[in-house]
Coordinates of C-alpha atoms in Angstrom, one line a residue:
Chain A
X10 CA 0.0 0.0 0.0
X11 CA 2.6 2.2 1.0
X12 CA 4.7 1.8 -2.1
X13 CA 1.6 2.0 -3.9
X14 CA 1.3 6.0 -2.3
X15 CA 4.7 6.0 -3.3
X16 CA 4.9 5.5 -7.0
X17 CA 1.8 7.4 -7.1
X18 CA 3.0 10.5 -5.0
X19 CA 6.7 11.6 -6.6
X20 CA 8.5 13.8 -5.2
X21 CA 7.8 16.1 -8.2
X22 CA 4.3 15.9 -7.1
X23 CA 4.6 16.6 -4.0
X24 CA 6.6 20.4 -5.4
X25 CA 4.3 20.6 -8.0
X26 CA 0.9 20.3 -5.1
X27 CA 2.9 22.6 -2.9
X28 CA 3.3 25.3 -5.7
X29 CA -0.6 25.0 -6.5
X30 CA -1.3 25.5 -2.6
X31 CA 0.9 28.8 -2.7
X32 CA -1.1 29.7 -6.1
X33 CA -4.4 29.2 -4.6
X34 CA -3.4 31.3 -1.4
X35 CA -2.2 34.4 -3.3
X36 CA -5.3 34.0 -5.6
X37 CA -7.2 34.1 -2.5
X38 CA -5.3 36.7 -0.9
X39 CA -5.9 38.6 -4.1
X40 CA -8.8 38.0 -5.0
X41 CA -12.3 39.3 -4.2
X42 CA -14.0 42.0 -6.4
X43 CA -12.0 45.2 -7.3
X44 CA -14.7 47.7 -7.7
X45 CA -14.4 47.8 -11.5
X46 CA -17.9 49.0 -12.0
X47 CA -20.3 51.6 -10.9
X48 CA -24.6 52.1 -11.6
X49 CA -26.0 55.2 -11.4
X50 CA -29.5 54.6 -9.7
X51 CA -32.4 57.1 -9.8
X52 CA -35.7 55.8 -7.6
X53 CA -35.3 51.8 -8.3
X54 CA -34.4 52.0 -11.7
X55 CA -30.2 51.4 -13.0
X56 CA -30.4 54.1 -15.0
X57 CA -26.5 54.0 -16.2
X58 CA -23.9 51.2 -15.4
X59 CA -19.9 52.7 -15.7
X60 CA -16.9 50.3 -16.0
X61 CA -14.6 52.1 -14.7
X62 CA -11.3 50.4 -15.7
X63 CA -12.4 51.3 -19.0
X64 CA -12.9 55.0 -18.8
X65 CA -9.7 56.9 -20.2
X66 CA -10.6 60.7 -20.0
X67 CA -12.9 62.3 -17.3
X68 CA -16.7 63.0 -18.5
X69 CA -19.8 63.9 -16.9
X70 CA -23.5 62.5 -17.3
X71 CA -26.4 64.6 -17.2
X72 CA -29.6 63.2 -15.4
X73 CA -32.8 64.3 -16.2
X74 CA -33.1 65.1 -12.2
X75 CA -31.0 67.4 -12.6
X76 CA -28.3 66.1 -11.1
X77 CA -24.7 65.7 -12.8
X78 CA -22.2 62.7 -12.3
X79 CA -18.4 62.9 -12.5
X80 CA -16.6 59.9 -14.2
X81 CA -13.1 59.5 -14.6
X82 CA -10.7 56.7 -14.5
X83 CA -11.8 54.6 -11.4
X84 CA -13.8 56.7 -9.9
X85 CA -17.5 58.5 -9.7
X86 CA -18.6 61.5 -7.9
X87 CA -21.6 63.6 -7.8
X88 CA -20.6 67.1 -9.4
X89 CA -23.6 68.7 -9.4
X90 CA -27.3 69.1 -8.0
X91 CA -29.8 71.2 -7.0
X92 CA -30.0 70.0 -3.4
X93 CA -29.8 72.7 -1.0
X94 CA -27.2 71.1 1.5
X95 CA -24.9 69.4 -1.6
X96 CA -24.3 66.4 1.0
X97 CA -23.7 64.3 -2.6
X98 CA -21.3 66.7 -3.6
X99 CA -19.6 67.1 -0.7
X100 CA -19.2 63.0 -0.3
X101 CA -16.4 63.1 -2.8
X102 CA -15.2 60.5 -5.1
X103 CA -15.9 56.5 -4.9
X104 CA -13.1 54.1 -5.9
X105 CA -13.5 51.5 -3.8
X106 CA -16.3 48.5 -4.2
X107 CA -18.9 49.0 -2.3
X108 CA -18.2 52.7 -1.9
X109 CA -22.2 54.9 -2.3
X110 CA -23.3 57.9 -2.2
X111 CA -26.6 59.5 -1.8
X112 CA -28.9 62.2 -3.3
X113 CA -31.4 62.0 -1.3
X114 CA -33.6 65.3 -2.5
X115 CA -33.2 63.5 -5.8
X116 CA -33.8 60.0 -5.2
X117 CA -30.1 59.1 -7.0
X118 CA -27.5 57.1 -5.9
X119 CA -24.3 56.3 -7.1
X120 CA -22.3 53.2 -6.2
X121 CA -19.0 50.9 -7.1
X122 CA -20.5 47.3 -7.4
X123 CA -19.4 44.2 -5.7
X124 CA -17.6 43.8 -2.1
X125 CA -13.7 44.7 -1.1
X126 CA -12.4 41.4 0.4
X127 CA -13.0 41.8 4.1
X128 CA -15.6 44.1 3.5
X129 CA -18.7 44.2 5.9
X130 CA -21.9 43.0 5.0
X131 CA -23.3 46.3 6.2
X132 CA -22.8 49.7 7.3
X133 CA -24.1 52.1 10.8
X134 CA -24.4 55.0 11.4
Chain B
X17 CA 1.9 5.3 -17.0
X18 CA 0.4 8.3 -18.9
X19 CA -3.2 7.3 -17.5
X20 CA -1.3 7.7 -13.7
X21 CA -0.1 11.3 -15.1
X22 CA -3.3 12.4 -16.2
X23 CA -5.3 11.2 -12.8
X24 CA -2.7 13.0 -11.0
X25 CA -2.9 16.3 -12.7
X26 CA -6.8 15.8 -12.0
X27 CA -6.3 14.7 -8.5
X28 CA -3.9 18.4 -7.9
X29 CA -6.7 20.4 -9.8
X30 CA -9.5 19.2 -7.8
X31 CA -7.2 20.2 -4.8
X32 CA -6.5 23.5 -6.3
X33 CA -9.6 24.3 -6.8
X34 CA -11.0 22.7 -3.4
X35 CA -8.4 25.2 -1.6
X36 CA -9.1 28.4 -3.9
X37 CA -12.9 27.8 -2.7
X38 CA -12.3 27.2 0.9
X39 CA -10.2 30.5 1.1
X40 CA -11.8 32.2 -0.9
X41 CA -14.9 31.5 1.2
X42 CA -17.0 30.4 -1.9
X43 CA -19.6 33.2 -0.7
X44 CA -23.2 32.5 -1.3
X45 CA -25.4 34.3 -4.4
X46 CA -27.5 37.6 -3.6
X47 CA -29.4 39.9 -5.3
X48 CA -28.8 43.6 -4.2
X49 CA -31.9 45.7 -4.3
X50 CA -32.0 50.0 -3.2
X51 CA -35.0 52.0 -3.3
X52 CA -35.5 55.8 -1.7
X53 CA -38.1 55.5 1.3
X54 CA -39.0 58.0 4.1
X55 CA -36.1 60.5 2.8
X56 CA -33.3 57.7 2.8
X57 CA -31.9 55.1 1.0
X58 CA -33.4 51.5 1.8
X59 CA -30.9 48.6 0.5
X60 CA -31.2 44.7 0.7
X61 CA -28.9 42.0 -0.1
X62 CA -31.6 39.1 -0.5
X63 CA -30.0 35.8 -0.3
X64 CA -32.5 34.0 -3.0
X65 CA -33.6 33.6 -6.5
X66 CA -34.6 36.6 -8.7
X67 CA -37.9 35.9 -8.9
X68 CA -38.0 35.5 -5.0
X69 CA -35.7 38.6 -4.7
X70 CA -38.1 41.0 -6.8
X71 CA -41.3 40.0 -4.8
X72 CA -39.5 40.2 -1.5
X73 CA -38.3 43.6 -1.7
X74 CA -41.7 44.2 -3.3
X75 CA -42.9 43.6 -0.1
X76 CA -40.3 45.5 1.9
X77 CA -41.0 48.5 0.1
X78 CA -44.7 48.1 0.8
X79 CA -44.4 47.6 4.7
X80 CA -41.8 50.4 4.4
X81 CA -43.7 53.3 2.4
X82 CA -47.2 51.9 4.2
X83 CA -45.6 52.6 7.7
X84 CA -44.0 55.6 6.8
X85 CA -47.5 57.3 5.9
X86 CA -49.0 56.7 8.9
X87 CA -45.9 57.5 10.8
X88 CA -44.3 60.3 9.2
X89 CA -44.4 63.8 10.3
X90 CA -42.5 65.6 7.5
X91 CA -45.2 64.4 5.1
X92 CA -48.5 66.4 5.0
X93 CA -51.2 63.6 3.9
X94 CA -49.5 61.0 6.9
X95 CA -52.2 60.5 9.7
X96 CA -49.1 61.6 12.2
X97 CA -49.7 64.6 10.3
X98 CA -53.2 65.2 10.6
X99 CA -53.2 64.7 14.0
X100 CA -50.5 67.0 14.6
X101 CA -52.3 69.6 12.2
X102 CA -55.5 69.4 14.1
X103 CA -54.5 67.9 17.4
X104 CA -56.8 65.2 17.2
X105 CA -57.8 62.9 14.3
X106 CA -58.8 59.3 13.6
X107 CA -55.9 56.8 13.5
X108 CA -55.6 53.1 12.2
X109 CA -54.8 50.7 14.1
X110 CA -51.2 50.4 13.4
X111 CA -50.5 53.6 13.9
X112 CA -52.2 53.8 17.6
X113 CA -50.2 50.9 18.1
X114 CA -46.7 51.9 17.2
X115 CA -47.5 55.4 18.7
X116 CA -48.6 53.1 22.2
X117 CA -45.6 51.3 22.1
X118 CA -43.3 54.4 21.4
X119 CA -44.5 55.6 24.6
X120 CA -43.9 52.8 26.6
X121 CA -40.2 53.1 25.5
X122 CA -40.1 56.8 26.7
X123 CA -41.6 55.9 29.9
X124 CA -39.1 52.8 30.1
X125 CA -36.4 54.9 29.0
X126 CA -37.6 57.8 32.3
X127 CA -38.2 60.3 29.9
X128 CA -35.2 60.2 27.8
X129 CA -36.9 60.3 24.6
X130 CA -40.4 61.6 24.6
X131 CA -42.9 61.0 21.6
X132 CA -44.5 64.5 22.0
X133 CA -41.3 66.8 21.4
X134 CA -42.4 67.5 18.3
X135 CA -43.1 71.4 18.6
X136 CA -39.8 71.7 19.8
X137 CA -37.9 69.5 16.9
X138 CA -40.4 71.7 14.2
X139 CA -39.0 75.0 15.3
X140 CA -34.9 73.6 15.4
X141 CA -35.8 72.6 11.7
X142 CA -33.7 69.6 11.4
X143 CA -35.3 67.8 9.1
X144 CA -36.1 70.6 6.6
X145 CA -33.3 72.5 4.2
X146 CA -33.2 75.2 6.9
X147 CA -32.3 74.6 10.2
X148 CA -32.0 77.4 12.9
X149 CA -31.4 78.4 16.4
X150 CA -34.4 79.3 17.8
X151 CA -35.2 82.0 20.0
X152 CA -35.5 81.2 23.9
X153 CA -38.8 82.4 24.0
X154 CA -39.8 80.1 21.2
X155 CA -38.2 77.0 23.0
X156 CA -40.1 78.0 26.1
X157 CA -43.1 77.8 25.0
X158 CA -43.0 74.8 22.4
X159 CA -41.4 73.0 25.6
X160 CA -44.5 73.8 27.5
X161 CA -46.5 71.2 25.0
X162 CA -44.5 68.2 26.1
X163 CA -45.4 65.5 28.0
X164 CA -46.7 62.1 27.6
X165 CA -49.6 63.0 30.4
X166 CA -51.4 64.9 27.7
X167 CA -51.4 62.5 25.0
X168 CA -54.7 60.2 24.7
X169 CA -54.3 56.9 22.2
X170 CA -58.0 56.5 22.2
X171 CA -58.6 52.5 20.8
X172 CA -62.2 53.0 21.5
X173 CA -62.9 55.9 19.0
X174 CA -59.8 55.1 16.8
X175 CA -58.2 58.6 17.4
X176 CA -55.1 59.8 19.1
X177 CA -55.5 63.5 20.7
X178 CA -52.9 65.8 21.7
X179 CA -52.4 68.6 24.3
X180 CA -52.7 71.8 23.6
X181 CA -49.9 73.1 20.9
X182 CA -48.3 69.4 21.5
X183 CA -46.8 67.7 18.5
X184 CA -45.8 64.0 17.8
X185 CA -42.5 63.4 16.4
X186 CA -41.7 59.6 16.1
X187 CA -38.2 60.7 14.6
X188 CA -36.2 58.8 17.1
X189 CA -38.3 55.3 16.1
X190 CA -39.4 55.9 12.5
X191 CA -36.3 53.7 11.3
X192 CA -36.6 51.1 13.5
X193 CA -40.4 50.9 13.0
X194 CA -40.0 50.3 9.4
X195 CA -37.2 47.4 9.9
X196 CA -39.7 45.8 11.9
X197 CA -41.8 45.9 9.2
X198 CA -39.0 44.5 6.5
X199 CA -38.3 41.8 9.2
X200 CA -42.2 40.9 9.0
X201 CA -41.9 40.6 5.0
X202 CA -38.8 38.4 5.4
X203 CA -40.4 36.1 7.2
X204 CA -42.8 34.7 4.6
X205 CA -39.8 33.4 3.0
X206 CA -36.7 32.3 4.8
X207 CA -33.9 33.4 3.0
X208 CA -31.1 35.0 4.6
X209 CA -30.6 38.9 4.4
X210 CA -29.3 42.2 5.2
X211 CA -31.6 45.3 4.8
X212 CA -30.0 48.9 5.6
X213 CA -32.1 51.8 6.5
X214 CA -30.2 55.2 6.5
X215 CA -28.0 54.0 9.2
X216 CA -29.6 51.3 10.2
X217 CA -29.4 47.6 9.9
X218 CA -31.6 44.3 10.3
X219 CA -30.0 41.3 10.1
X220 CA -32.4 38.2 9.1
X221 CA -30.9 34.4 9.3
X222 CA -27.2 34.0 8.3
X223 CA -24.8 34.5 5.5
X224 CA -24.1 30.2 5.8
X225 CA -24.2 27.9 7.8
X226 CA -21.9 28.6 10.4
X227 CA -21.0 32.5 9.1
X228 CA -21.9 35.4 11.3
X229 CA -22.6 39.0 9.4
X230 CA -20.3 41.7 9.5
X231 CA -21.6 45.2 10.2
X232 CA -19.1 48.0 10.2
X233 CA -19.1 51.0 12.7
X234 CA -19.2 54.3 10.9
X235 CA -15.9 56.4 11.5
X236 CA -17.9 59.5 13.1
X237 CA -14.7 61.6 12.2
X238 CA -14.4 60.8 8.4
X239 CA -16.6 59.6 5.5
X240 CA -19.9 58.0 5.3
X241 CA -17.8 54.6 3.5
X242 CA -15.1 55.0 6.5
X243 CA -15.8 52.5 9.9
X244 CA -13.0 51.9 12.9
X245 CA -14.6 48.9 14.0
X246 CA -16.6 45.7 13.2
X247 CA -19.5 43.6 14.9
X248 CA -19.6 40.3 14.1
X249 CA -23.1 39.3 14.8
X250 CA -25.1 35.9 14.3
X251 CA -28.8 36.6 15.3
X252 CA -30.3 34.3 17.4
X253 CA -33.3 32.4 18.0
X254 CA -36.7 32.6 18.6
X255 CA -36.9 34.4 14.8
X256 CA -32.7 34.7 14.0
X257 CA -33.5 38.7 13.8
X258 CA -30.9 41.5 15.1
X259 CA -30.9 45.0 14.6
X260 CA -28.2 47.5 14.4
X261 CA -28.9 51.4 14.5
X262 CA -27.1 54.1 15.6
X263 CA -27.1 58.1 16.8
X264 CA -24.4 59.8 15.9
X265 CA -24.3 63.8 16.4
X266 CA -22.6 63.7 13.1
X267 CA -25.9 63.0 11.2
X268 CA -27.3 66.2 10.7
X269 CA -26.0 69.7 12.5
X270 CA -25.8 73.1 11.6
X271 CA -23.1 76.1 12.4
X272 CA -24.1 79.3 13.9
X273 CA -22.0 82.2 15.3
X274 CA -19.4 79.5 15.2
X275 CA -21.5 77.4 17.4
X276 CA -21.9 73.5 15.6
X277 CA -25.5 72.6 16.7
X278 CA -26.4 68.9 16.3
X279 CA -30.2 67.3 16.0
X280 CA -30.3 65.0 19.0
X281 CA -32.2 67.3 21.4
X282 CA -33.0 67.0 25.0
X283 CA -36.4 66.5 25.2
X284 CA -35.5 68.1 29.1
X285 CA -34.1 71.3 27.8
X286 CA -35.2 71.2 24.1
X287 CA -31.5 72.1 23.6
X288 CA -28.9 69.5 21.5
X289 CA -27.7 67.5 24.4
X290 CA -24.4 68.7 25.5
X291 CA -22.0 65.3 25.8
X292 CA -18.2 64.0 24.8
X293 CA -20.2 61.0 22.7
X294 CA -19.9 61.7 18.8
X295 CA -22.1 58.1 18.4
X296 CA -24.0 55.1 19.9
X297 CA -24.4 52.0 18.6
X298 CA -27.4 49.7 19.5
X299 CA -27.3 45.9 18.8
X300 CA -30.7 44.7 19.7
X301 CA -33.4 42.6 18.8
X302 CA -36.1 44.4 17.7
X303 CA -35.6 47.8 15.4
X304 CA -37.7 50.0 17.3
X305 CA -35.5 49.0 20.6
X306 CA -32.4 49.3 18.5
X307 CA -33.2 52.5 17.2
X308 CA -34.7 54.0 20.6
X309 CA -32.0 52.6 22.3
X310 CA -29.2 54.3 20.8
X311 CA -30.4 58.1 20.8
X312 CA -31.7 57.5 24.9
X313 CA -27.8 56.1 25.2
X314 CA -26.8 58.9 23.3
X315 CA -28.7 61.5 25.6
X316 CA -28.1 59.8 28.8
X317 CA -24.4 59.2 28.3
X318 CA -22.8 55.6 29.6
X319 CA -23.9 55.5 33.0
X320 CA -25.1 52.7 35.2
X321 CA -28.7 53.5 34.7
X322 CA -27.8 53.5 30.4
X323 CA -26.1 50.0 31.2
X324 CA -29.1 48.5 33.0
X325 CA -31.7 50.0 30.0
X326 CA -29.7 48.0 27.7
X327 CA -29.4 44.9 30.1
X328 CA -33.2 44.9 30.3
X329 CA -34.0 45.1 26.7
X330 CA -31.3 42.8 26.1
X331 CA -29.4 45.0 24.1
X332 CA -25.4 46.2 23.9
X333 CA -23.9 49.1 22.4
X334 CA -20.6 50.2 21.3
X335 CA -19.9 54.2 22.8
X336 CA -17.9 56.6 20.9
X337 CA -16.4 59.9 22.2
X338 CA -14.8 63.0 21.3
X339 CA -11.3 61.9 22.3
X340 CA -11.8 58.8 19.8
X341 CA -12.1 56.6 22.7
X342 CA -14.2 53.9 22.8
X343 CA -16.6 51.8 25.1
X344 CA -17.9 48.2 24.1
X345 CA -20.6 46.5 26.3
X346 CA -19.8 43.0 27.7
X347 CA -21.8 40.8 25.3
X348 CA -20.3 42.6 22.6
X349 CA -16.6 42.2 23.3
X350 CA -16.3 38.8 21.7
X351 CA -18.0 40.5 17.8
X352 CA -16.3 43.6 18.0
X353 CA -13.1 43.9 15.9
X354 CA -11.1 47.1 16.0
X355 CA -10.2 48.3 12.7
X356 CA -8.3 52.0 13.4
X357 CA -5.7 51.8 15.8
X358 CA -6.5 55.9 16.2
X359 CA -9.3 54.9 18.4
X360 CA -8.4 53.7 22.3
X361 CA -10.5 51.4 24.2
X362 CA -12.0 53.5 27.2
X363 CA -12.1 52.8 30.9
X364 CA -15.2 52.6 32.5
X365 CA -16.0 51.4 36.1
X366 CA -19.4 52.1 37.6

């Protein structure tokens, strides 16, 4: 039985499993999702979906809310609205998955999809 | 020979890919829903099906918006309104009864929060685009109309009546009122989730078997993205429901003759309650609790009578001060993961 393991199980094998383990261990280390993509949301509808890894020069959208969205290479960021206290505005820009940010006076929000690796499952306060 | 070669690059794949899972946690599908409800932004992670997902939050939008317009009292055509408007005024049943149980909080709570603080909250303006300082002769008399004694949650008529001049502002409840009411769509169907109110979090089952959820602490000193801590939190039975809410001064303020004046008011003085807390935390099990919970905390600072409100509703907090020190309840030691080494665990003997 034993030499059975053994002509089965090389050495080679055994360097060859070990450098899979260390593959598998970086991929999980690196892995999770990067925040490549951001949606534009107004009420319940996606009324714009951004990937961001492919934008190249910085643009704006135009809602018909009036509200205005930043885009540039990885991130978003309200620009403009006419909300009195410009809380969306003043939130800054999202690069991160899972970043938001909220016009509320407007019913828009803006958001990098998926979840950082570690990330919480929610948010207070 | 070759076949041995072949089964053994299977056999490392299969372990390859076995390991990539396991560490990678192999996390379970969800459907992310958001909606805009009562003036903030209502998201759900719904661990199920589309179809499932759709009808679900569906429902939670339905229990939300449906307990917001009896509840509300920033929007004219809500029966919270009407009676406020004319001081007395048919009710439905719901609302009689969240307004009854309100009150029992601000009696449990010894007059902490009161339910009737409304003419005082109208006049500071928070919840409107302008808020102001009012005048002391303006907060003198809209204190007068508080008190619970003068409000009359009449179940034989179907109307609530006020005191003279007294308003009803359910402000410090309205979130956790609504949770309640996503827990109670949930429960038709058992799948997991996490919904998020503005702040506010219910927890429903478990991310998998064996998982707890993860709900980070808002940084009170940087961005609404930023937390310095994590609760790791696995709800319980009867129902596996938990809720997290929190009152932080941050939320909504206003600066006046370089004065920074914040919305959590005394209901004593009618004044924003002067205290080195920046936030509360409130880990409880029902939303109204939670969300009750951590504004009395926040007013009454950490004190042996705050420790034994949350002992008796079976509830623990996580304090936050000025200083960036912190103080964690007992029964939330074990969840609580600090995530900023800027913040410094505070000492606190009663």
């Amino acid at each position: 039985m034993k030499n059975k393991l053994k002509r089965f199980l090389r050495p080679a094998d055994l360097i060859a499993a070990a450098a899979v383990l260390a593959a598998a261990g970086l991929l999980a280390l690196l892995g999770g999702t990067d925040g490549a993509t951001a949606e534009i949301i107004v009420g319940r509808q996606t009324v714009e979906t951004v990937d961001l890894t492919a934008v190249r020069e910085p643009y704006t959208i135009a809602l018909d809310n009036g509200v205005t969205v930043a885009v540039e290479p990885g991130a978003i960021s309200f620009c403009a609205s006419g909300c009195p206290n410009q809380l969306c505005v003043r939130a800054g820009k999202l690069t991160k998955a899972g970043e938001s940010a909220a016009c509320l006076p407007n019913e828009t929000l803006i958001r990098v999809t998926g979840r950082a690796r570690n990330a919480p499952d929610a948010l207070t306060g | 020979m070759k076949s041995n070669r072949l089964f053994r690059a299977a056999a490392l794949l299969c372990a390859a890919l076995t390991l990539c899972g396991a560490l990678t946690g192999c996390a379970a599908t969800y459907e992310e829903r958001t909606a805009f409800a009562m003036g903030s932004v209502l998201t759900a992670r719904l661990y199920a099906p589309k179809e499932d997902a759709d009808l679900l939050f569906d429902r939670i939008t339905e229990k939300v918006n449906a307990a917001d317009a009896c509840l509300s009292a920033t929007d004219p055509s809500s029966e919270i309104s009407a009676v406020n408007a004319k001081g007395s005024a048919n009710a439905s049943a719901f609302t009689r009864k969240t307004l009854g149980d309100m009150v029992m909080l601000c009696n449990m709570l010894n007059g902490t929060l009161d339910v009737t603080v409304g003419a005082v909250t109208q006049l500071w303006g928070f919840s409107t685009d302008h808020p102001r300082l009012p005048s002391e002769e303006e907060l003198r008399a809209a204190q007068e109309t508080v008190g619970l004694e003068r409000l009359l949650i009449d179940d034989v008529n179907g109307t609530i009546v006020l005191g003279p001049g007294q308003k009803i502002d359910p402000g410090a409840f309205g979130k956790g009122v609504a949770l309640d009411e996503a827990r109670d769509a949930l429960q038709s169907k058992a799948y997991s989730a996490v919904v998020s109110f503005g702040g506010s979090v219910l927890l429903f089952g478990t991310p998998k078997k064996g998982k707890s959820w993860t709900v980070g602490v808002r940084d009170p000193f940087s961005g609404p993205n930023d937390y310095f801590a994590s609760l790791s939190l696995t709800p319980d039975k009867p129902d596996y429901t938990g809720f997290v809410a929190t009152s932080g001064s941050y939320e909504k303020q206003f600066t006046e003759d370089g004065v920074v004046y914040h919305h959590i008011l005394s209901p004593l003085t009618g004044y924003p309650v002067e205290t080195d807390l920046v936030s509360v935390t409130v880990y409880a099990t029902s939303g109204i609790n939670s969300d009750a919970l951590s504004t009395a905390c926040f007013i009454n600072g950490l004190n042996g009578e705050t420790l034994r409100w949350l002992n008796s509703f079976g509830a623990e907090a996580v304090f936050v001060y000025q200083n960036k020190e912190y103080y964690v309840t007992d029964g939330l030691k074990d969840a609580f993961t600090l995530t900023d080494d800027s913040f410094t665990l505070k000492t606190y003997e009663e």
